[in-house]
mmCIF file of C-alpha atoms and ligand atoms in Angstrom:
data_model
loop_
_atom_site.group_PDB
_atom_site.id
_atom_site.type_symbol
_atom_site.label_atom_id
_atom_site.label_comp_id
_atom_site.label_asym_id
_atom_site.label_seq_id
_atom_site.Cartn_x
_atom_site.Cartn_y
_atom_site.Cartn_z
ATOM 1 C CA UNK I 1 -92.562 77.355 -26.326
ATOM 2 C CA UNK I 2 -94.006 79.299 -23.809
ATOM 3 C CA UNK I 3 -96.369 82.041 -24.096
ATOM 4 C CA UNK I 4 -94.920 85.517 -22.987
ATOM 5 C CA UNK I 5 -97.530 87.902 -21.328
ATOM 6 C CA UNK I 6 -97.008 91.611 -20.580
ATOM 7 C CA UNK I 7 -99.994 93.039 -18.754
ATOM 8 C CA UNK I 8 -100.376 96.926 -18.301
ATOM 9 C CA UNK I 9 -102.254 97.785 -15.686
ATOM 10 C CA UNK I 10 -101.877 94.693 -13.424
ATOM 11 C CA UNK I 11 -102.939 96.466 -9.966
ATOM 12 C CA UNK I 12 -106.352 97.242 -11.271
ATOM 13 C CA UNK I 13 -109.298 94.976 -11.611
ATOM 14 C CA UNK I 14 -108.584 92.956 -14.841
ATOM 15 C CA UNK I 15 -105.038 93.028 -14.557
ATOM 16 C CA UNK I 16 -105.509 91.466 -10.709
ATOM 17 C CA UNK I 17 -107.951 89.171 -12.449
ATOM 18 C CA UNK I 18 -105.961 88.411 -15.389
ATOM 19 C CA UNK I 19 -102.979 87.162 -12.730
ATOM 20 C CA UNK I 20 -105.959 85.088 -10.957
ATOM 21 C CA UNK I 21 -106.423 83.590 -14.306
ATOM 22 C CA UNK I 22 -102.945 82.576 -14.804
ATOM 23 C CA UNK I 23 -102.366 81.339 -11.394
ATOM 24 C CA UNK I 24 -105.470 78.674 -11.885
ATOM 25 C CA UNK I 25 -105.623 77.887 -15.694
ATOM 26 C CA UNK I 26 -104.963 74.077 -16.212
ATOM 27 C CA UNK I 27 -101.640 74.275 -18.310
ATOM 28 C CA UNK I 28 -100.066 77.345 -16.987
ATOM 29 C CA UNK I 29 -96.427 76.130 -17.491
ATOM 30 C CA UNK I 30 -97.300 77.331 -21.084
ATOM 31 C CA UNK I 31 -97.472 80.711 -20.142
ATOM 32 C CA UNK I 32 -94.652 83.160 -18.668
ATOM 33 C CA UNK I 33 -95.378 86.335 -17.047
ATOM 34 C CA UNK I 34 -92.815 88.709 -18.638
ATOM 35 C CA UNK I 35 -93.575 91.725 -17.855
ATOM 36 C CA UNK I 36 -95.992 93.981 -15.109
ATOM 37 C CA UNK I 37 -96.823 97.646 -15.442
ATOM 38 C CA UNK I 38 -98.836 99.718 -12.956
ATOM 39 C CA UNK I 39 -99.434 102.882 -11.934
ATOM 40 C CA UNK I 40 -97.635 103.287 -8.220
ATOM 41 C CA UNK I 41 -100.263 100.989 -6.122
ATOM 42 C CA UNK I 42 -96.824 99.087 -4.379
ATOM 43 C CA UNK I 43 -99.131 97.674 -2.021
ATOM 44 C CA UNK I 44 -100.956 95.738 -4.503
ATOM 45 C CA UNK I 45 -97.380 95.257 -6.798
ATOM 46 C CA UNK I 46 -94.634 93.967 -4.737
ATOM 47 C CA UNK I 47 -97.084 91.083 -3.759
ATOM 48 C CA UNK I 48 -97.466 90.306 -7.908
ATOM 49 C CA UNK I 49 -94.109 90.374 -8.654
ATOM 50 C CA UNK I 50 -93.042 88.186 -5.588
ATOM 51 C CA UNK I 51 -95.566 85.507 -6.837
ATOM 52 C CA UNK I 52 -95.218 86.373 -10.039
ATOM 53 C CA UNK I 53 -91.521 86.866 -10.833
ATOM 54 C CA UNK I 54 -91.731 88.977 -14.122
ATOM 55 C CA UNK I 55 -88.498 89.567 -16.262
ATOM 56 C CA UNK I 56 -89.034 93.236 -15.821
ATOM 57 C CA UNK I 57 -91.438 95.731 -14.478
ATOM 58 C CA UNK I 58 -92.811 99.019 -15.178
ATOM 59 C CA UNK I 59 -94.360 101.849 -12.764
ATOM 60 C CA UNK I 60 -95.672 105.226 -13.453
ATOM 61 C CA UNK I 61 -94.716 107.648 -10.377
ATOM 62 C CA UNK I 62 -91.032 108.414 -10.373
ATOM 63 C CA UNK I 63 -91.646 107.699 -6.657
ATOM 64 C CA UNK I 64 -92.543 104.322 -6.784
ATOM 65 C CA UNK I 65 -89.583 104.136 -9.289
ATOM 66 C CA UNK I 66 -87.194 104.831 -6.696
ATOM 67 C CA UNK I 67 -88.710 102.558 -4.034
ATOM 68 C CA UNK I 68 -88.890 99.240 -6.426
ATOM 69 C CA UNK I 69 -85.270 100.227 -7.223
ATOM 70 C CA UNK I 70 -83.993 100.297 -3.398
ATOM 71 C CA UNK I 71 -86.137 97.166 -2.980
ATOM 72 C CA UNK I 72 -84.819 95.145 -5.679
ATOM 73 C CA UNK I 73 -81.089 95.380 -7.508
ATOM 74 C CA UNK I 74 -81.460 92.822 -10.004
ATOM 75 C CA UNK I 75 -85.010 93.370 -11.269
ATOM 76 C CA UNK I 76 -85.332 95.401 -14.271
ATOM 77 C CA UNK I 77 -87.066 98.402 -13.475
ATOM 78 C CA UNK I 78 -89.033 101.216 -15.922
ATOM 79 C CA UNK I 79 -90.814 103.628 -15.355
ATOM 80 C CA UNK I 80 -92.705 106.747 -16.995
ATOM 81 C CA UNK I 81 -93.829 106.786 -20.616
ATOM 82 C CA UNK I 82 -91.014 105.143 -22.162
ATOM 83 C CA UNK I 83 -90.576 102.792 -19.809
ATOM 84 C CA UNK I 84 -94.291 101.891 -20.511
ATOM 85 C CA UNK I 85 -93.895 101.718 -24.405
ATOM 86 C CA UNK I 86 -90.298 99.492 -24.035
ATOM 87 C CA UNK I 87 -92.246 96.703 -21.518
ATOM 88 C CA UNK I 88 -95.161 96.900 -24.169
ATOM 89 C CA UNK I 89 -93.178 96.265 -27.282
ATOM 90 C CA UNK I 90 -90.157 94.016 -26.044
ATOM 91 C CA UNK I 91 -89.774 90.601 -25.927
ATOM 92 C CA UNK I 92 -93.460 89.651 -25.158
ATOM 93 C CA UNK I 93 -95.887 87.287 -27.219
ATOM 94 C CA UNK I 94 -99.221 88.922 -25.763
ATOM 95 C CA UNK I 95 -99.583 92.671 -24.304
ATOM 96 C CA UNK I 96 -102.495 92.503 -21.957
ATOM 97 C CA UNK I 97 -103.794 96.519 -21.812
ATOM 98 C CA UNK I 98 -105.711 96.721 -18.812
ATOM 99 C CA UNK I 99 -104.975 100.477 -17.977
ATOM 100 C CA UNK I 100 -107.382 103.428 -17.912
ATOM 101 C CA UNK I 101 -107.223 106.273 -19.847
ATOM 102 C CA UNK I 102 -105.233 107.056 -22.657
ATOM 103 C CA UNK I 103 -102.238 106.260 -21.434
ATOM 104 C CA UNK I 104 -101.575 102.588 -23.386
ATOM 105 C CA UNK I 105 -102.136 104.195 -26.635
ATOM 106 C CA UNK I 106 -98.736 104.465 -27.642
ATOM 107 C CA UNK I 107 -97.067 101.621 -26.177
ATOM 108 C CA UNK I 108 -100.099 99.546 -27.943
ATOM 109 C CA UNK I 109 -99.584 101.005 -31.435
ATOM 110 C CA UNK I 110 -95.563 100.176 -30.355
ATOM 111 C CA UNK I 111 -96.178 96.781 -29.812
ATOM 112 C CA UNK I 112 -98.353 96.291 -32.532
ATOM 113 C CA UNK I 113 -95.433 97.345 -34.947
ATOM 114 C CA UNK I 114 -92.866 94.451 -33.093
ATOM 115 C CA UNK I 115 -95.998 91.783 -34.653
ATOM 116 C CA UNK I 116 -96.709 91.331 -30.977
ATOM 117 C CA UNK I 117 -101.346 89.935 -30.424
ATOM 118 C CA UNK I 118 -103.179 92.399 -28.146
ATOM 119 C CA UNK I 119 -105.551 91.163 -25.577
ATOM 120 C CA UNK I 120 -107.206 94.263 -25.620
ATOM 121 C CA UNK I 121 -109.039 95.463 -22.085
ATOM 122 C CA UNK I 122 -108.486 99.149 -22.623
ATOM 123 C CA UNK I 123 -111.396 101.081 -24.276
ATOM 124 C CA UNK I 124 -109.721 104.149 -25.264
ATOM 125 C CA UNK I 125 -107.171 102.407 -27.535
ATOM 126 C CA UNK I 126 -110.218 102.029 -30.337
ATOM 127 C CA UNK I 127 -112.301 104.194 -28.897
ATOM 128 C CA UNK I 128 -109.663 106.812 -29.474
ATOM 129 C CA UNK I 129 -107.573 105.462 -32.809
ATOM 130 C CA UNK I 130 -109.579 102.647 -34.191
ATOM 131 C CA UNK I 131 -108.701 103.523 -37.316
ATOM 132 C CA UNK I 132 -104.693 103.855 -36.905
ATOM 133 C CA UNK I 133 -104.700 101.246 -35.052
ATOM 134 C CA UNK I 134 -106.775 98.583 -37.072
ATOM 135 C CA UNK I 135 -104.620 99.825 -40.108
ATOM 136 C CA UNK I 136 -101.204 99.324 -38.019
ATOM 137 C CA UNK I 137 -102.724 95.668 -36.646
ATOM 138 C CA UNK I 138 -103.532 94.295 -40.319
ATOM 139 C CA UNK I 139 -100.691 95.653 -41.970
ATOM 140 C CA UNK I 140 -98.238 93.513 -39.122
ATOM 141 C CA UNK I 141 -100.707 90.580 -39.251
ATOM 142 C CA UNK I 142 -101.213 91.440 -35.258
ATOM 143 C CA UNK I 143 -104.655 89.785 -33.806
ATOM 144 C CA UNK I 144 -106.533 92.086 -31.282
ATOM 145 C CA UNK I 145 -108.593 90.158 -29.099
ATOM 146 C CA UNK I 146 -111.016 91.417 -27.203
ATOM 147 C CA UNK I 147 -111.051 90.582 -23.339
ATOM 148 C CA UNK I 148 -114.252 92.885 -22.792
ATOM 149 C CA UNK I 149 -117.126 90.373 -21.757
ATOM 150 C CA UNK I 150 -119.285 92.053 -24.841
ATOM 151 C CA UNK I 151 -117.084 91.695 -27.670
ATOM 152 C CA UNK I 152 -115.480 88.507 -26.659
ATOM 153 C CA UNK I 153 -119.078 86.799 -26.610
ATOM 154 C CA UNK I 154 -119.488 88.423 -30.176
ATOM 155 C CA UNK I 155 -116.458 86.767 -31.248
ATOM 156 C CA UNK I 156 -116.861 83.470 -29.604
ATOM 157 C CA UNK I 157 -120.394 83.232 -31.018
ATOM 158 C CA UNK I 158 -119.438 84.621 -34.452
ATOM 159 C CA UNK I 159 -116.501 81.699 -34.589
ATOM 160 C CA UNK I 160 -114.193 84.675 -35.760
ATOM 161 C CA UNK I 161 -116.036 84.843 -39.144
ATOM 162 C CA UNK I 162 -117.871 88.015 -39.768
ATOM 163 C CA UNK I 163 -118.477 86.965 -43.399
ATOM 164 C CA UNK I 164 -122.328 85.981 -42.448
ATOM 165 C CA UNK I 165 -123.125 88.123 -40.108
ATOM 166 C CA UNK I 166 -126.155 90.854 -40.224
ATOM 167 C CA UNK I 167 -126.094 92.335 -37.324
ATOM 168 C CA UNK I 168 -124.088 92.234 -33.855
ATOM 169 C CA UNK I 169 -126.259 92.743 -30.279
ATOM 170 C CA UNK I 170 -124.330 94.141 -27.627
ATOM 171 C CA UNK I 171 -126.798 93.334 -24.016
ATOM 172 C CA UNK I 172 -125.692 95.733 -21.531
ATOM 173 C CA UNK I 173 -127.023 95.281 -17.791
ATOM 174 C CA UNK I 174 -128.565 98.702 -17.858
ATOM 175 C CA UNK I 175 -126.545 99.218 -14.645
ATOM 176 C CA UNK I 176 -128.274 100.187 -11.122
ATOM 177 C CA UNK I 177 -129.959 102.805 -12.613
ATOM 178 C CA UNK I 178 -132.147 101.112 -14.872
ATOM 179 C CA UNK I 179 -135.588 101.381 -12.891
ATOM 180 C CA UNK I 180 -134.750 105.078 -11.632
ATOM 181 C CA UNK I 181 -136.653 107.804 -13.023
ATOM 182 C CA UNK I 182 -134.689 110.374 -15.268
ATOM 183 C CA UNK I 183 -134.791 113.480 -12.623
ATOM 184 C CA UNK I 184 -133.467 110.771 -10.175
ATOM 185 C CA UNK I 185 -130.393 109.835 -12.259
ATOM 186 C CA UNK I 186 -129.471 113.376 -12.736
ATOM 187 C CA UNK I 187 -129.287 113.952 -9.480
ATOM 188 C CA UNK I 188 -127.754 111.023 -8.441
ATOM 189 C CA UNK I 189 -124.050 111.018 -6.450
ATOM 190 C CA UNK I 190 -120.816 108.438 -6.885
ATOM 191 C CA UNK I 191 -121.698 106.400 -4.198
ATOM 192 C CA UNK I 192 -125.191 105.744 -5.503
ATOM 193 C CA UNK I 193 -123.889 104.702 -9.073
ATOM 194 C CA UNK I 194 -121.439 102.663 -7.658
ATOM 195 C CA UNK I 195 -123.396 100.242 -6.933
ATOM 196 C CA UNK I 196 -123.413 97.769 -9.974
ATOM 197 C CA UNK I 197 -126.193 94.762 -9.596
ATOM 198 C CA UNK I 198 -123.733 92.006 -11.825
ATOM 199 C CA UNK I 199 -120.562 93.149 -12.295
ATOM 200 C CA UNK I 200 -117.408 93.944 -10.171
ATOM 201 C CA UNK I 201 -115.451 96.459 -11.665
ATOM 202 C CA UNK I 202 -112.772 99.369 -11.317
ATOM 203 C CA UNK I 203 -114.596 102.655 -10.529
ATOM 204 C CA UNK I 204 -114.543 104.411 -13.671
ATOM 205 C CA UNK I 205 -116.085 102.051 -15.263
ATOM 206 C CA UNK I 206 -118.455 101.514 -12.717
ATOM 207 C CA UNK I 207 -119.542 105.228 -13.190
ATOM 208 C CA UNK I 208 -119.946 104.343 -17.459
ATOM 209 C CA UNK I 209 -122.050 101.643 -16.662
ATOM 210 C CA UNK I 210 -124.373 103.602 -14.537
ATOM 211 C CA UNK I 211 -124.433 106.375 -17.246
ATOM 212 C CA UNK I 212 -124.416 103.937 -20.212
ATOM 213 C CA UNK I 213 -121.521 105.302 -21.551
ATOM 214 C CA UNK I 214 -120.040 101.981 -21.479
ATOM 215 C CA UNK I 215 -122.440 101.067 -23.445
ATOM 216 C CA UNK I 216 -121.564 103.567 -26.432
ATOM 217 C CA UNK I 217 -117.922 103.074 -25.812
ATOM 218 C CA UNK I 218 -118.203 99.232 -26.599
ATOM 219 C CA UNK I 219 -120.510 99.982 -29.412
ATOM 220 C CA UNK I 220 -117.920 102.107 -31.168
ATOM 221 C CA UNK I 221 -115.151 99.225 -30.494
ATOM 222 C CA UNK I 222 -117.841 96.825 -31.470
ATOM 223 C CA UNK I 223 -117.330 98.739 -35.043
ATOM 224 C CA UNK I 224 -113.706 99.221 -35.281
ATOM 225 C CA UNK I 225 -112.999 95.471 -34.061
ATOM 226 C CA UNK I 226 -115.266 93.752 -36.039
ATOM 227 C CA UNK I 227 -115.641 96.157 -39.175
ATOM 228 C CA UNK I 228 -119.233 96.598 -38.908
ATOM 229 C CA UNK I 229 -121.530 99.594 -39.576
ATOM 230 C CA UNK I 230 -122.827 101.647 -36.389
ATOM 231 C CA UNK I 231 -126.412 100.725 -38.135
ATOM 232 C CA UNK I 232 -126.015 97.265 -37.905
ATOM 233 C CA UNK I 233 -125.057 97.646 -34.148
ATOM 234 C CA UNK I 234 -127.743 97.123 -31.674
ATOM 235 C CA UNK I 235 -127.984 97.810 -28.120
ATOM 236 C CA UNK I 236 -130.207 95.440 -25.924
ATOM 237 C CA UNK I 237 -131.042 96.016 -21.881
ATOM 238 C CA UNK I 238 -130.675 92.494 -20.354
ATOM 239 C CA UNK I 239 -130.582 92.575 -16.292
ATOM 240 C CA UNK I 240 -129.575 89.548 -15.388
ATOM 241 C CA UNK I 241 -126.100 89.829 -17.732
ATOM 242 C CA UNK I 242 -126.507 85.902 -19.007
ATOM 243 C CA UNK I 243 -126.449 86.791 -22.276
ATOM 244 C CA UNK I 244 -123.370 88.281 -22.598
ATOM 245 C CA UNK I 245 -123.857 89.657 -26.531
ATOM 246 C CA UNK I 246 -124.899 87.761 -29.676
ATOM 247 C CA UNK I 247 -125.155 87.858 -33.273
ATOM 248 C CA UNK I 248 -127.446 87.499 -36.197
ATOM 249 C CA UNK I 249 -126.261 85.864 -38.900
ATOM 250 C CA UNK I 250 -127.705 86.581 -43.044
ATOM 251 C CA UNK I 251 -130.048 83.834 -42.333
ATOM 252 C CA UNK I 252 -131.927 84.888 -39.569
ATOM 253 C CA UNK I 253 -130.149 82.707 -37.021
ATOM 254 C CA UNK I 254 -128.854 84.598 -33.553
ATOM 255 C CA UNK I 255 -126.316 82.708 -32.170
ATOM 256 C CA UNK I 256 -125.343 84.460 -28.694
ATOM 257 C CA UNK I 257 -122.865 83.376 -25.546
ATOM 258 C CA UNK I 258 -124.065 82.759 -21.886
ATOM 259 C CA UNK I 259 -122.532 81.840 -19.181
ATOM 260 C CA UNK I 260 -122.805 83.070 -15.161
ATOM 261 C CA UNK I 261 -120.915 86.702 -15.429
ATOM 262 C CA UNK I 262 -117.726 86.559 -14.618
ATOM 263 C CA UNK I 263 -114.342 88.740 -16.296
ATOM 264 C CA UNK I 264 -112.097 85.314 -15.548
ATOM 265 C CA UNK I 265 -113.869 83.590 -18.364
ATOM 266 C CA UNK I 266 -113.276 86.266 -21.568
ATOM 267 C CA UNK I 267 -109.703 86.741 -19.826
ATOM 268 C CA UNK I 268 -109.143 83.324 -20.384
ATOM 269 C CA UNK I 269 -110.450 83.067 -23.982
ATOM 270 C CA UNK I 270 -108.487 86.103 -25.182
ATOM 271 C CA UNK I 271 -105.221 84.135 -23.687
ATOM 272 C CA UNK I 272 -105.835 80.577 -24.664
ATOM 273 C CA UNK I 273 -107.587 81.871 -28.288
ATOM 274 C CA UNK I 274 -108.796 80.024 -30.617
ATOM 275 C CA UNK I 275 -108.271 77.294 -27.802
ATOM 276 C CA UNK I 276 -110.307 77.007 -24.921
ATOM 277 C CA UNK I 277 -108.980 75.112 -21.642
ATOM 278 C CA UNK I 278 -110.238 74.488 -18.257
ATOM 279 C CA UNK I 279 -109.647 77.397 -15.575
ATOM 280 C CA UNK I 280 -111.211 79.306 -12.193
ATOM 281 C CA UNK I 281 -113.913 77.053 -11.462
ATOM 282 C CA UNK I 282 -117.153 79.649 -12.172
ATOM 283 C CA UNK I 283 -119.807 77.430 -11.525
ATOM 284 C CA UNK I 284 -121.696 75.595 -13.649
ATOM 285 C CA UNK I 285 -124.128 77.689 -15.664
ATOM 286 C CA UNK I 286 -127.381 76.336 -15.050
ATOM 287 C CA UNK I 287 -131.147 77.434 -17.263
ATOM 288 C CA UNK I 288 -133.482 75.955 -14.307
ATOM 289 C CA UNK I 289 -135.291 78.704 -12.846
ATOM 290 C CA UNK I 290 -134.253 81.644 -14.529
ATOM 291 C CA UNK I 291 -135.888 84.515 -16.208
ATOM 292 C CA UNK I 292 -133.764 86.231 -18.851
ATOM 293 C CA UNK I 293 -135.401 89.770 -20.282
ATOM 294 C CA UNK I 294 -134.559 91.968 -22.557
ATOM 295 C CA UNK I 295 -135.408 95.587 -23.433
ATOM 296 C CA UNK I 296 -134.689 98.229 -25.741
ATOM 297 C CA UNK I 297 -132.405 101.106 -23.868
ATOM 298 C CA UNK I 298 -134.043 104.694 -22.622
ATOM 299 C CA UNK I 299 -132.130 107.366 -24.831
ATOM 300 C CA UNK I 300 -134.123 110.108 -22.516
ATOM 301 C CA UNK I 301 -132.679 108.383 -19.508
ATOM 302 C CA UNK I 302 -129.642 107.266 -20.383
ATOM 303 C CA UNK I 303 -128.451 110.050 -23.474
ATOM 304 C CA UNK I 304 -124.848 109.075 -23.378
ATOM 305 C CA UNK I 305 -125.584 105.735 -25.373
ATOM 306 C CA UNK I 306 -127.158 107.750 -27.984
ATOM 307 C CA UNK I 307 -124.428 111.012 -28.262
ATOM 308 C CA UNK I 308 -121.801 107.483 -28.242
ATOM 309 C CA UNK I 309 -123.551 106.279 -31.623
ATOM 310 C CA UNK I 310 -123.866 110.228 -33.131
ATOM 311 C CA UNK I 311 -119.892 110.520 -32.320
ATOM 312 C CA UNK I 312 -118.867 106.751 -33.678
ATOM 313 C CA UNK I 313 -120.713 107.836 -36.832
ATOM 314 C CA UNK I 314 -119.379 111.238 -37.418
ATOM 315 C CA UNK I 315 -115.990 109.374 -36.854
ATOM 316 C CA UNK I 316 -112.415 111.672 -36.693
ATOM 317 C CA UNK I 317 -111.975 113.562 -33.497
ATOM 318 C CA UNK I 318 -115.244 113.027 -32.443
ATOM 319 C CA UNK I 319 -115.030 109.493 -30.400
ATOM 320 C CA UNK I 320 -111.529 110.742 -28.764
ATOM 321 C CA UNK I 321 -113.655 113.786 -27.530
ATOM 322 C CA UNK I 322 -116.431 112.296 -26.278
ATOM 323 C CA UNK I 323 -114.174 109.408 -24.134
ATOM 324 C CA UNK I 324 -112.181 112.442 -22.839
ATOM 325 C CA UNK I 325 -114.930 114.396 -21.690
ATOM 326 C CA UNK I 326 -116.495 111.553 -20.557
ATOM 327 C CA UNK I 327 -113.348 110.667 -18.585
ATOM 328 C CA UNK I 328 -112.565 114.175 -17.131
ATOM 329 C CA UNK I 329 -116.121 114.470 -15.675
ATOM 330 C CA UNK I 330 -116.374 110.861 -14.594
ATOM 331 C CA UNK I 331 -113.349 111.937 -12.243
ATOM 332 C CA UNK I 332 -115.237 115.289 -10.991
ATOM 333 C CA UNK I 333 -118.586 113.141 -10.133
ATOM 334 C CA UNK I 334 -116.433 110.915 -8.074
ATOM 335 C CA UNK I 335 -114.984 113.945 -6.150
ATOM 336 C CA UNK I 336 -118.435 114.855 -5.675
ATOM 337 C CA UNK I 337 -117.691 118.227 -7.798
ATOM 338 C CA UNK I 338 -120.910 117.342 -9.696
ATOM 339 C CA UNK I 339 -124.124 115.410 -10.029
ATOM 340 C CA UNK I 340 -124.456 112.601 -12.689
ATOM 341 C CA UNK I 341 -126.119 115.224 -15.141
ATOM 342 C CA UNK I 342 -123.231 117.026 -14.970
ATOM 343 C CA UNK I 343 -121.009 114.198 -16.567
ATOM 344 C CA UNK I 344 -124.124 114.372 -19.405
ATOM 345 C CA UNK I 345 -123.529 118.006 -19.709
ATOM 346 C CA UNK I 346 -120.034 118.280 -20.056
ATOM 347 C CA UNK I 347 -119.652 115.688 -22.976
ATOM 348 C CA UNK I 348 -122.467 117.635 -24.573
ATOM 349 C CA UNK I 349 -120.651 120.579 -24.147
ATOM 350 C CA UNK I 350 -117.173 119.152 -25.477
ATOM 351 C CA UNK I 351 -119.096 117.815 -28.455
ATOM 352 C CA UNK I 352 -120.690 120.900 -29.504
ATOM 353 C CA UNK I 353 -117.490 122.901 -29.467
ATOM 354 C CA UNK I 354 -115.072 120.125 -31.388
ATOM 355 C CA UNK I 355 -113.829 120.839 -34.541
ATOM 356 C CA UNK I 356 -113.784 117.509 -37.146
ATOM 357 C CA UNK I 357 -110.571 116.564 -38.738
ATOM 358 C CA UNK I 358 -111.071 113.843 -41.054
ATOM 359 C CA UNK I 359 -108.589 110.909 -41.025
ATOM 360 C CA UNK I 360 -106.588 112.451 -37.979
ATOM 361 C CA UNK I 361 -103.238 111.624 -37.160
ATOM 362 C CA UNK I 362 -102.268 110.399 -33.470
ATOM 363 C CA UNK I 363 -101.404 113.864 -32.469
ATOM 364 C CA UNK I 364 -104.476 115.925 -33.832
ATOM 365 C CA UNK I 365 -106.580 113.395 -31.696
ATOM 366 C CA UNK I 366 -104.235 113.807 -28.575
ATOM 367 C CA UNK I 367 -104.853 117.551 -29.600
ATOM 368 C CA UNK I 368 -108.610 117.515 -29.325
ATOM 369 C CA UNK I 369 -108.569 114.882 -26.622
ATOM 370 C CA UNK I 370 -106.593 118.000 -24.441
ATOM 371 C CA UNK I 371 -109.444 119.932 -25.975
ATOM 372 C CA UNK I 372 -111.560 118.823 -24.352
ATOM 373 C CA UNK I 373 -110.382 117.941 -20.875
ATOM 374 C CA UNK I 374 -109.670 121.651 -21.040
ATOM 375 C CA UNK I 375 -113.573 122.470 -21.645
ATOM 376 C CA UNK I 376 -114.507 120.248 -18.860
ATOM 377 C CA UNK I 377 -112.454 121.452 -16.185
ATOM 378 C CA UNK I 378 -112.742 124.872 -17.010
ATOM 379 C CA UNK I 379 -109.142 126.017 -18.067
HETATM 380 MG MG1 MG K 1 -118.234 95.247 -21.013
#
């Protein structure tokens, strides 16, 4: 039997890497591409699903819609939100969710309810609704595996047993603002924070990691993915991203995951789980002549990590309103409307004025997630 994949997202940078993975993993006559969503990048999709040949395909724009369907008669073609949540949720083993934004939320949760395993790159989706949507995954037996670099080292080095387990270390790079001082991070612009030392990623996320936000993002997934307490959660600054997270078990023993960085490798795992197979040839990891450190992050510097931990612990609204101020301002520091402190501003700002709702439903969190989008840009 092969394994059907649906990836959402497949223009960006895991989705493009996720199709690299498939095109170069040692038994790929096991797996089927089934389905491909993007947003309207044709330049980037008509190549995929020439190589590719999915059963069907999704696209966003109502424009691209138009120009897949004059291109090709006999390919199934979606588009818009419903066409997003039937790809997701129809006749796939494994929904990839490589999109930003909110926008996989609901065809995740859909999927989820047709018993279909998440390979989960999307942050919002727990970020967001861990809580709905850990409650919706364990009560249709659904596996969400992590294909975040962070949380898939924390599962490959817990063995998928969190029975023993103390504590869970998420490294983060520190991004390339680590040895700046604070006035010259606040004043920073895009094109200086896009420049990541390690990793190659989409901009957005390129922008968190500069910020730290990424950080606190993957620290409240960390909690929802893994049920464990925000306290037992610990942050650690490693700049040369070897260490890709570990944890520490009841006995005192840290058991952690290295390897050269590269996204191909937790891609893989999340695909070929619990299994491992050979793949893109990343080069032998090597521990001659390398210095690994390790340092506890700069709240003062980098406040986003800590306002991250304060939301994940009040819980409710409050995680869905810091990622969507966070998001909304990430966008207007990449127009250049405002400096990097601005983007800390602003999700202070939308956090001050949110009201809690304990145990929210999917549409009081869309609610406060419009909130505050509406507080950042000023409407
Ligand atoms: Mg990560």
């Amino acid at each position: 039997m092969k394994k059907r994949i649906t990836i959402l997202g497949s223009t960006g940078s895991i989705g493009t890497q996720t199709l690299e993975v498939l095109e170069k993993i040692k038994n790929k006559e096991s797996f089927e591409i089934q389905g491909l969503a993007c947003n309207s990048n044709l330049q980037k999709f008509i190549p995929q699903i020439e190589k590719f040949k999915p059963k069907r395909v999704c696209v966003f724009s109502n424009e691209a819609y138009k120009s897949l369907k004059e291109k090709y008669d006999k390919l199934e073609i979606l588009y818009g939100e419903e066409g997003l949540i039937q790809i997701a949720a129809d006749d796939t083993d494994i929904l990839l969710t490589a999109t930003t934004g909110n926008i996989a939320l609901k065809p995740t949760l859909k999927a989820i309810e047709n018993k279909i395993d998440i390979a989960l790159a999307n942050k919002e989706t727990l970020v967001m609704a861990g809580d709905i949507v850990k409650a919706k995954a364990k009560a249709n037996n659904v596996k969400i595996l992590p294909v975040d670099s962070e949380h898939s080292a924390i599962l490959q080095s817990s063995n998928g047993d969190f029975h023993f387990i103390k504590n869970i270390l998420i490294t983060a790079s520190g991004g390339p603002f680590l040895n700046k001082t604070k006035e010259e991070i606040y004043l920073s612009r895009a094109d200086e924070a896009l420049k990541h030392p390690n990793w190659n990623m989409g901009r957005k996320i390129t922008i968190d990691s500069a910020t730290l936000m990424n950080k606190g993002l993957e620290v409240i997934e960390a909690h929802h993915l893994f049920d464990i307490p925000y306290d037992n959660i610990k942050v650690v600054i490693h700049p040369e991203s070897i260490v890709h997270s570990a944890v520490e078990m009841i006995d005192g023993s840290v058991i952690a995951q290295l390897g050269n960085p590269s996204m191909h490798i937790p891609i893989q795992y999340a695909l070929t789980y619990p299994k491992r197979t050979e793949g893109i040839e990343t080069g032998s990891f090597s521990f001659f002549d390398k210095t690994l450190t390790f340092k506890t992050p700069d709240t003062d510097k980098f406040p986003c990590l800590k306002m991250a931990f304060e939301a994940g612990k009040k819980g409710g609204v409050y995680p869905a309103v810091l990622n969507a101020a966070n998001e909304c301002a990430v966008y207007k520091f990449l127009k250049g409307e405002i400096k990097l402190k601005g983007i800390i501003e602003n999700v202070e700002k939308a956090l001050s004025k949110a009201r809690q709702i304990e145990n929210p439903t999917l549409e009081e969190i869309f609610c406060a997630d419009f909130e505050a989008r509406k507080i950042v840009s000023g409407f």
